[in-house]
Amino acid sequence: MIIDWLKDFNPVVQALFATLFTWGLTALGASLVFLFKSINRKVLNGMLGFAAGVMIAASFWSLLAPAIEMAEQTNTPGWIPAAVGFLAGGAFLFSVDRILPHLHLSQPIEKAEGIKTSWQRSILLVLAITLHNIPEGLAVGVAFGAVAADIPSASLAGAVALAIGIGIQNFPEGAAVSIPLRREGFSRFKSFMYGQMSGIVEPIAGVIGAFAVISMKPILPYALSFAAGAMIFVVVEELIPESQQDSNTDIATIGAMIGFVIMMVLDVALG
């Protein structure tokens, strides 16, 4: 069983394996470009809604709830690290969002955000997805670091469940990058390469997150809440608005509910 196999490794290595898995599912989703040249807007909305649902559920079940429980075990009011870390995570993504040049799906190049640049539309699209893969990788890394810190409310099974949930929602994200690039005239191979590259930041963020909480155990509740705040910022600022752009709002909403339930079940059943 995967959990028994992971027990033999250092938590940082565990986080690396887990985030390589999530990156791999991003690449697998991006590989759909070899089969399809375009993606139906309804399908895309459902994918984006699904990703949003997974991230919302993971933010509470896998990150905020354990953070509150950990804080209370040290006689600290649970809401303090939860609130401080959550807002700090949102502030971090807000700052990166203002600085890093990127372009949301279906937006004209004139609406690119961040520092003005002459970069091509394709690069800006990839950077938009890369931006919200940072908190995903960080969340997985922090979860594995929490297990190493010997926190009763943290379990290896729960960290694995989070990695599985993030990986599942990375699959449609990879397709959501590569297929639109193909439609814009890129070769299938180049579209695939750009799509999978959007997930390369997850192993980096995962290793950093795991190492940080192992080295500085007192920050763990704050780190978990930080990752939750960063993910919610992405959901509210990008995924939900993008999925609600046209008349297919019900499909996106249903996708979000399905994603939420799947992540909740994974965390409760395995964690």
Short mmCIF file of C-alpha atoms in Angstrom, two decimals:
data_model
loop_
_atom_site.label_atom_id
_atom_site.label_comp_id
_atom_site.label_asym_id
_atom_site.label_seq_id
_atom_site.Cartn_x
_atom_site.Cartn_y
_atom_site.Cartn_z
CA MET A 1 0.00 0.00 0.00
CA ILE A 2 1.25 3.47 -0.89
CA ILE A 3 1.01 4.75 2.70
CA ASP A 4 3.16 1.92 4.07
CA TRP A 5 5.70 2.51 1.31
CA LEU A 6 5.92 6.24 2.06
CA LYS A 7 6.60 5.63 5.77
CA ASP A 8 10.17 4.63 4.93
CA PHE A 9 11.05 8.06 3.55
CA ASN A 10 11.93 11.43 5.04
CA PRO A 11 8.89 13.78 5.14
CA VAL A 12 10.52 16.18 2.68
CA VAL A 13 11.02 13.28 0.27
CA GLN A 14 7.42 12.21 0.90
CA ALA A 15 6.28 15.71 -0.03
CA LEU A 16 8.45 15.57 -3.16
CA PHE A 17 6.92 12.26 -4.26
CA ALA A 18 3.41 13.54 -3.58
CA THR A 19 3.88 16.76 -5.55
CA LEU A 20 5.59 14.91 -8.39
CA PHE A 21 2.37 12.89 -8.51
CA THR A 22 0.24 16.04 -8.69
CA TRP A 23 2.53 17.42 -11.40
CA GLY A 24 2.24 14.12 -13.27
CA LEU A 25 -1.55 14.40 -13.33
CA THR A 26 -1.20 17.94 -14.68
CA ALA A 27 0.94 16.50 -17.49
CA LEU A 28 -1.59 13.70 -18.04
CA GLY A 29 -4.37 16.25 -18.42
CA ALA A 30 -2.22 18.31 -20.76
CA SER A 31 -1.67 15.20 -22.90
CA LEU A 32 -5.34 15.34 -23.94
CA VAL A 33 -4.19 17.89 -26.50
CA PHE A 34 -2.93 14.94 -28.56
CA LEU A 35 -6.54 13.76 -28.81
CA PHE A 36 -8.51 17.00 -29.04
CA LYS A 37 -7.90 20.33 -30.74
CA SER A 38 -10.62 22.23 -28.90
CA ILE A 39 -12.58 21.98 -25.68
CA ASN A 40 -16.28 22.61 -25.28
CA ARG A 41 -16.93 25.67 -23.13
CA LYS A 42 -19.43 23.75 -20.98
CA VAL A 43 -16.81 21.09 -20.29
CA LEU A 44 -14.24 23.75 -19.44
CA ASN A 45 -16.65 25.46 -17.04
CA GLY A 46 -17.33 22.14 -15.34
CA MET A 47 -13.59 21.48 -15.03
CA LEU A 48 -12.93 24.88 -13.49
CA GLY A 49 -15.85 24.50 -11.10
CA PHE A 50 -14.61 21.05 -10.10
CA ALA A 51 -11.13 22.42 -9.37
CA ALA A 52 -12.68 25.18 -7.27
CA GLY A 53 -14.72 22.69 -5.25
CA VAL A 54 -11.69 20.52 -4.51
CA MET A 55 -9.67 23.53 -3.37
CA ILE A 56 -12.44 24.87 -1.13
CA ALA A 57 -12.90 21.49 0.58
CA ALA A 58 -9.15 20.98 0.95
CA SER A 59 -8.80 24.44 2.48
CA PHE A 60 -11.07 23.51 5.37
CA TRP A 61 -10.87 19.74 5.86
CA SER A 62 -7.14 19.35 5.20
CA LEU A 63 -5.75 22.70 6.33
CA LEU A 64 -7.87 25.02 8.48
CA ALA A 65 -9.49 22.38 10.72
CA PRO A 66 -6.14 20.72 11.59
CA ALA A 67 -4.59 24.17 12.15
CA ILE A 68 -7.28 25.09 14.67
CA GLU A 69 -6.96 21.74 16.45
CA MET A 70 -3.16 22.02 16.64
CA ALA A 71 -3.34 25.52 18.08
CA GLU A 72 -5.85 24.48 20.75
CA GLN A 73 -3.54 21.63 21.83
CA THR A 74 -0.97 24.27 22.80
CA ASN A 75 -3.56 26.31 24.74
CA THR A 76 -3.63 28.95 22.01
CA PRO A 77 -7.08 30.15 20.86
CA GLY A 78 -7.62 28.20 17.66
CA TRP A 79 -8.91 31.16 15.73
CA ILE A 80 -5.71 33.20 16.08
CA PRO A 81 -3.33 31.19 13.84
CA ALA A 82 -6.24 30.28 11.57
CA ALA A 83 -7.17 33.92 11.00
CA VAL A 84 -3.62 35.29 10.84
CA GLY A 85 -2.31 32.55 8.55
CA PHE A 86 -5.39 32.61 6.31
CA LEU A 87 -5.18 36.37 5.74
CA ALA A 88 -1.40 36.19 5.24
CA GLY A 89 -1.87 33.54 2.56
CA GLY A 90 -4.40 35.70 0.76
CA ALA A 91 -2.12 38.74 1.05
CA PHE A 92 0.78 36.75 -0.40
CA LEU A 93 -1.22 35.66 -3.45
CA PHE A 94 -2.60 39.18 -3.83
CA SER A 95 0.96 40.54 -3.96
CA VAL A 96 2.17 37.90 -6.42
CA ASP A 97 -0.96 38.47 -8.52
CA ARG A 98 -0.11 42.16 -8.77
CA ILE A 99 3.55 41.53 -9.69
CA LEU A 100 3.70 38.37 -11.84
CA PRO A 101 2.58 38.97 -15.44
CA HIS A 102 -0.25 36.57 -16.30
CA LEU A 103 -3.44 36.26 -18.32
CA HIS A 104 -6.62 34.43 -17.35
CA LEU A 105 -8.27 32.02 -19.76
CA SER A 106 -10.58 33.54 -22.40
CA GLN A 107 -9.27 37.05 -21.71
CA PRO A 108 -7.75 39.27 -24.45
CA ILE A 109 -4.05 40.04 -24.09
CA GLU A 110 -4.93 43.65 -23.23
CA LYS A 111 -6.31 42.42 -19.90
CA ALA A 112 -3.09 40.77 -18.78
CA GLU A 113 -2.43 41.39 -15.08
CA GLY A 114 0.76 42.08 -13.17
CA ILE A 115 3.75 44.07 -14.38
CA LYS A 116 3.34 45.08 -18.00
CA THR A 117 5.42 43.00 -20.38
CA SER A 118 5.77 42.10 -24.03
CA TRP A 119 5.62 38.38 -23.29
CA GLN A 120 3.51 36.25 -25.61
CA ARG A 121 -0.06 35.31 -24.75
CA SER A 122 0.91 31.65 -24.35
CA ILE A 123 3.47 32.44 -21.63
CA LEU A 124 0.98 34.63 -19.79
CA LEU A 125 -1.67 31.88 -19.86
CA VAL A 126 0.76 29.33 -18.43
CA LEU A 127 1.84 31.76 -15.71
CA ALA A 128 -1.79 32.24 -14.67
CA ILE A 129 -2.16 28.52 -13.95
CA THR A 130 1.33 28.35 -12.44
CA LEU A 131 0.33 31.11 -10.02
CA HIS A 132 -2.38 29.07 -8.36
CA ASN A 133 -0.33 25.87 -8.40
CA ILE A 134 1.96 27.50 -5.82
CA PRO A 135 -0.50 27.21 -2.89
CA GLU A 136 -1.49 23.71 -4.02
CA GLY A 137 2.08 22.46 -3.81
CA LEU A 138 2.61 24.35 -0.56
CA ALA A 139 -0.49 22.78 0.97
CA VAL A 140 0.68 19.25 0.18
CA GLY A 141 4.17 19.95 1.51
CA VAL A 142 2.88 21.45 4.75
CA ALA A 143 0.54 18.49 5.24
CA PHE A 144 3.45 16.03 5.09
CA GLY A 145 5.52 18.29 7.32
CA ALA A 146 2.72 18.22 9.90
CA VAL A 147 2.94 14.44 10.06
CA ALA A 148 6.69 14.67 10.73
CA ALA A 149 6.02 17.16 13.52
CA ASP A 150 4.13 14.37 15.32
CA ILE A 151 0.89 16.33 15.59
CA PRO A 152 -1.98 14.02 16.70
CA SER A 153 -4.47 15.54 14.28
CA ALA A 154 -2.11 15.08 11.31
CA SER A 155 -1.81 11.70 9.62
CA LEU A 156 0.10 10.33 6.66
CA ALA A 157 -3.17 9.05 5.23
CA GLY A 158 -4.63 12.56 5.44
CA ALA A 159 -1.61 14.05 3.66
CA VAL A 160 -1.91 11.40 0.94
CA ALA A 161 -5.63 12.15 0.61
CA LEU A 162 -4.84 15.82 0.08
CA ALA A 163 -2.25 14.97 -2.59
CA ILE A 164 -4.77 12.73 -4.35
CA GLY A 165 -7.43 15.45 -4.28
CA ILE A 166 -5.05 18.10 -5.61
CA GLY A 167 -3.85 15.68 -8.26
CA ILE A 168 -7.38 14.90 -9.42
CA GLN A 169 -8.19 18.57 -9.92
CA ASN A 170 -4.83 19.12 -11.66
CA PHE A 171 -5.89 16.78 -14.45
CA PRO A 172 -8.55 19.10 -15.91
CA GLU A 173 -6.28 22.10 -15.24
CA GLY A 174 -3.61 20.63 -17.51
CA ALA A 175 -6.17 20.18 -20.27
CA ALA A 176 -7.53 23.69 -19.65
CA VAL A 177 -4.10 25.08 -20.53
CA SER A 178 -2.89 22.86 -23.36
CA ILE A 179 -6.06 22.56 -25.44
CA PRO A 180 -6.75 26.32 -25.71
CA LEU A 181 -3.11 26.80 -26.75
CA ARG A 182 -3.60 24.23 -29.52
CA ARG A 183 -6.67 26.12 -30.69
CA GLU A 184 -4.54 29.26 -30.95
CA GLY A 185 -2.23 27.60 -33.44
CA PHE A 186 0.49 25.96 -31.35
CA SER A 187 1.68 22.48 -32.26
CA ARG A 188 0.34 19.61 -30.17
CA PHE A 189 3.76 18.99 -28.63
CA LYS A 190 4.36 22.63 -27.74
CA SER A 191 0.84 22.93 -26.29
CA PHE A 192 1.49 19.84 -24.16
CA MET A 193 4.85 21.15 -22.96
CA TYR A 194 3.35 24.50 -21.92
CA GLY A 195 0.44 22.73 -20.21
CA GLN A 196 2.57 20.41 -18.11
CA MET A 197 5.02 23.19 -17.26
CA SER A 198 2.25 24.95 -15.35
CA GLY A 199 2.52 22.26 -12.68
CA ILE A 200 6.31 22.24 -12.28
CA VAL A 201 6.11 24.73 -9.42
CA GLU A 202 4.22 22.26 -7.20
CA PRO A 203 7.20 20.02 -6.30
CA ILE A 204 9.25 23.13 -5.55
CA ALA A 205 6.57 24.63 -3.29
CA GLY A 206 5.89 21.24 -1.69
CA VAL A 207 9.51 20.68 -0.66
CA ILE A 208 9.79 24.23 0.68
CA GLY A 209 6.57 23.84 2.69
CA ALA A 210 7.57 20.51 4.23
CA PHE A 211 11.07 21.70 5.10
CA ALA A 212 9.79 24.93 6.65
CA VAL A 213 7.32 23.34 9.06
CA ILE A 214 9.77 20.60 10.09
CA SER A 215 12.43 23.21 10.83
CA MET A 216 10.04 25.56 12.63
CA LYS A 217 7.32 23.46 14.28
CA PRO A 218 5.60 26.41 16.05
CA ILE A 219 4.64 27.93 12.69
CA LEU A 220 2.74 24.82 11.59
CA PRO A 221 -0.82 26.05 12.35
CA TYR A 222 0.03 29.32 10.62
CA ALA A 223 1.54 27.50 7.64
CA LEU A 224 -1.53 25.30 7.18
CA SER A 225 -3.81 28.35 7.39
CA PHE A 226 -1.50 30.27 5.03
CA ALA A 227 -1.89 27.57 2.38
CA ALA A 228 -5.67 27.61 2.88
CA GLY A 229 -5.86 31.39 2.47
CA ALA A 230 -3.75 31.27 -0.68
CA MET A 231 -5.97 28.60 -2.22
CA ILE A 232 -9.20 30.42 -1.39
CA PHE A 233 -7.78 33.58 -2.96
CA VAL A 234 -7.20 31.66 -6.20
CA VAL A 235 -10.69 30.14 -6.10
CA VAL A 236 -12.49 33.45 -5.57
CA GLU A 237 -10.24 35.60 -7.75
CA GLU A 238 -9.86 33.27 -10.71
CA LEU A 239 -11.56 29.89 -10.84
CA ILE A 240 -15.12 30.81 -9.92
CA PRO A 241 -15.29 34.00 -12.03
CA GLU A 242 -13.78 32.19 -15.03
CA SER A 243 -16.24 29.31 -14.72
CA GLN A 244 -19.21 31.70 -14.55
CA GLN A 245 -18.37 33.75 -17.66
CA ASP A 246 -21.32 32.65 -19.78
CA SER A 247 -24.76 31.09 -19.47
CA ASN A 248 -23.47 27.68 -18.36
CA THR A 249 -23.28 28.65 -14.70
CA ASP A 250 -25.21 25.60 -13.47
CA ILE A 251 -22.61 23.24 -14.95
CA ALA A 252 -19.80 25.07 -13.17
CA THR A 253 -21.75 25.06 -9.91
CA ILE A 254 -22.47 21.33 -10.13
CA GLY A 255 -18.80 20.73 -10.92
CA ALA A 256 -17.81 22.69 -7.82
CA MET A 257 -20.17 20.68 -5.62
CA ILE A 258 -18.88 17.38 -7.00
CA GLY A 259 -15.28 18.48 -6.48
CA PHE A 260 -16.05 19.56 -2.92
CA VAL A 261 -17.70 16.24 -2.06
CA ILE A 262 -14.89 14.16 -3.57
CA MET A 263 -12.22 16.05 -1.61
CA MET A 264 -14.27 15.90 1.58
CA VAL A 265 -14.80 12.16 1.24
CA LEU A 266 -11.11 11.58 0.53
CA ASP A 267 -10.06 13.55 3.58
CA VAL A 268 -12.62 12.12 5.99
CA ALA A 269 -12.32 8.54 4.75
CA LEU A 270 -8.51 8.42 4.56
CA GLY A 271 -7.55 11.12 7.06
#
